[in-house]
mmCIF file of C-alpha atoms in Angstrom:
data_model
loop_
_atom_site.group_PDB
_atom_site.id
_atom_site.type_symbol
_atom_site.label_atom_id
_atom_site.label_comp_id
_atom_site.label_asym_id
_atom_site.label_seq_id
_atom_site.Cartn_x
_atom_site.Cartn_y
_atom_site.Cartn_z
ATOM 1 C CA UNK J 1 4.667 -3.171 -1.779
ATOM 2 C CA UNK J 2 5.466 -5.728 0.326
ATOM 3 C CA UNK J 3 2.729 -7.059 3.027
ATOM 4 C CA UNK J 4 2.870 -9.238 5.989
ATOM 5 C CA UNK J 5 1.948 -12.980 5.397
ATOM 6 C CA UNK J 6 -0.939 -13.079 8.208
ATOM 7 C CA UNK J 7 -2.583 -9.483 7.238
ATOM 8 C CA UNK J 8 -6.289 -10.024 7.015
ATOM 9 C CA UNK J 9 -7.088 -8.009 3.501
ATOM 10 C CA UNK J 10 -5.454 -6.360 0.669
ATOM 11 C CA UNK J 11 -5.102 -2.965 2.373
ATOM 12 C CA UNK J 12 -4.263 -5.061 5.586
ATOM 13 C CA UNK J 13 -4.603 -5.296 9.284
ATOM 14 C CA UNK J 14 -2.727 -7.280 11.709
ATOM 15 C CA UNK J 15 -4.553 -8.245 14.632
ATOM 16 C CA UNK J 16 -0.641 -8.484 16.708
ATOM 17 C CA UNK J 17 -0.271 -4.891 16.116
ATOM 18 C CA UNK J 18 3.847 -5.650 16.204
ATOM 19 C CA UNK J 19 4.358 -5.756 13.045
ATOM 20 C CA UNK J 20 2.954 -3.219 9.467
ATOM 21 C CA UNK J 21 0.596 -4.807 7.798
ATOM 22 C CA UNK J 22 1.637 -3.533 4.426
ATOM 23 C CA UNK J 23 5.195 -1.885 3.685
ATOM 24 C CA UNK J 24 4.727 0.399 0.207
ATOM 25 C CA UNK J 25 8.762 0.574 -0.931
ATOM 26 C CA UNK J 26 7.768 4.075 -2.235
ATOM 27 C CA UNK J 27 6.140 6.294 -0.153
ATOM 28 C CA UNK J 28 3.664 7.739 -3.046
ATOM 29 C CA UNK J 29 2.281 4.242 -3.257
ATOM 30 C CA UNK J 30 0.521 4.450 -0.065
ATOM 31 C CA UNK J 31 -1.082 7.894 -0.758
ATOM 32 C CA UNK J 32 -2.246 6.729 -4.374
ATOM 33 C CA UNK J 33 -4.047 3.356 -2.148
ATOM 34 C CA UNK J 34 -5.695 5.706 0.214
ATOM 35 C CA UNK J 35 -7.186 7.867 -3.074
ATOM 36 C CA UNK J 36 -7.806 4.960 -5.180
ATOM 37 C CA UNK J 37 -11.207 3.913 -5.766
ATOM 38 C CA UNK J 38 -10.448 0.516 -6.429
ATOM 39 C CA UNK J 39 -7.120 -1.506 -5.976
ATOM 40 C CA UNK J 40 -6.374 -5.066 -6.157
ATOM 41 C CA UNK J 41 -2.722 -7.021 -5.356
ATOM 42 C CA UNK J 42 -1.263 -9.844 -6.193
ATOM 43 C CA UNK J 43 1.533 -12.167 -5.610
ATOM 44 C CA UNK J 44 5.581 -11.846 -6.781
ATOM 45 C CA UNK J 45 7.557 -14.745 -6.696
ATOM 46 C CA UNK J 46 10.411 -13.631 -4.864
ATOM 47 C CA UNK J 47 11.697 -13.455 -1.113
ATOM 48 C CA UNK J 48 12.817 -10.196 0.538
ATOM 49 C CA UNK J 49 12.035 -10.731 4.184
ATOM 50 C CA UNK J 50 11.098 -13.555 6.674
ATOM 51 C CA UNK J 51 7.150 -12.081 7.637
ATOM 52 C CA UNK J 52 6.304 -10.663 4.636
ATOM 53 C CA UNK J 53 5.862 -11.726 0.620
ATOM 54 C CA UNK J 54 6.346 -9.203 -2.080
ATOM 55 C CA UNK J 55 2.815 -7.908 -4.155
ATOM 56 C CA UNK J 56 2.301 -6.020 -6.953
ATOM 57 C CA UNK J 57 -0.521 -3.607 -6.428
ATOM 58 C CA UNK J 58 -2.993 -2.240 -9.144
ATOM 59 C CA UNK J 59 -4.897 1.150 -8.642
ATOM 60 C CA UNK J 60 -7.558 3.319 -10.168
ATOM 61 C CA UNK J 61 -7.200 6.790 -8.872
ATOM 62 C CA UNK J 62 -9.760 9.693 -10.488
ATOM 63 C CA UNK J 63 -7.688 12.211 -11.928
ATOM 64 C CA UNK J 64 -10.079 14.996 -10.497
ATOM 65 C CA UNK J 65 -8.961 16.683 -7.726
ATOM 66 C CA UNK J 66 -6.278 13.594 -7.002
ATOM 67 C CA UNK J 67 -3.186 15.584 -8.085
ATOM 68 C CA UNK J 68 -4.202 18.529 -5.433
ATOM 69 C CA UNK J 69 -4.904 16.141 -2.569
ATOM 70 C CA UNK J 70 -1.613 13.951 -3.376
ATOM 71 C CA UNK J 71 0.343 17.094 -3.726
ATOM 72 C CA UNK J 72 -1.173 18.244 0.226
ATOM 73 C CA UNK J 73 -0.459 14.606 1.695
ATOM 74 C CA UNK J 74 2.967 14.280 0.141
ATOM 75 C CA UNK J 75 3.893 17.947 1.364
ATOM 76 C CA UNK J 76 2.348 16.633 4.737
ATOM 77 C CA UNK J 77 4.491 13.535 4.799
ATOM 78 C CA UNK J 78 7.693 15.046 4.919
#
């Protein structure tokens, strides 16, 4: 995931509104955030592009009903 250097938390909100706060590089990442019940990022030293710094991102999703409710966003994503 890569997210913007002046987003205000780790799931991320710009107050410019020009710009994504977060970009996930796979899609499924971003569904897994919203169903995770905790997630914490952190820092990669590398640079991809000018605004934003790469982050590794670590989830806890409850394997419940997750796989039923990914499957329905992913189908609705497409």
């Amino acid at each position: 995931m890569l997210q913007h250097k002046k987003a205000e938390s780790n799931r991320g909100t710009l107050k410019t509104g020009e710009e994504e706060a977060v970009i996930y590089t796979k899609p499924e990442d971003e569904i897994f955030h919203e169903l995770s019940s905790w997630s914490f990022s952190f820092p990669l030293h590398s640079q991809w592009l000018k605004n934003y710094r790469p982050m590794g991102l670590v989830m806890a999703v409850e394997a419940g009903n997750a796989s039923s409710e990914f499957r329905d966003r992913l189908k609705s994503s497409m």
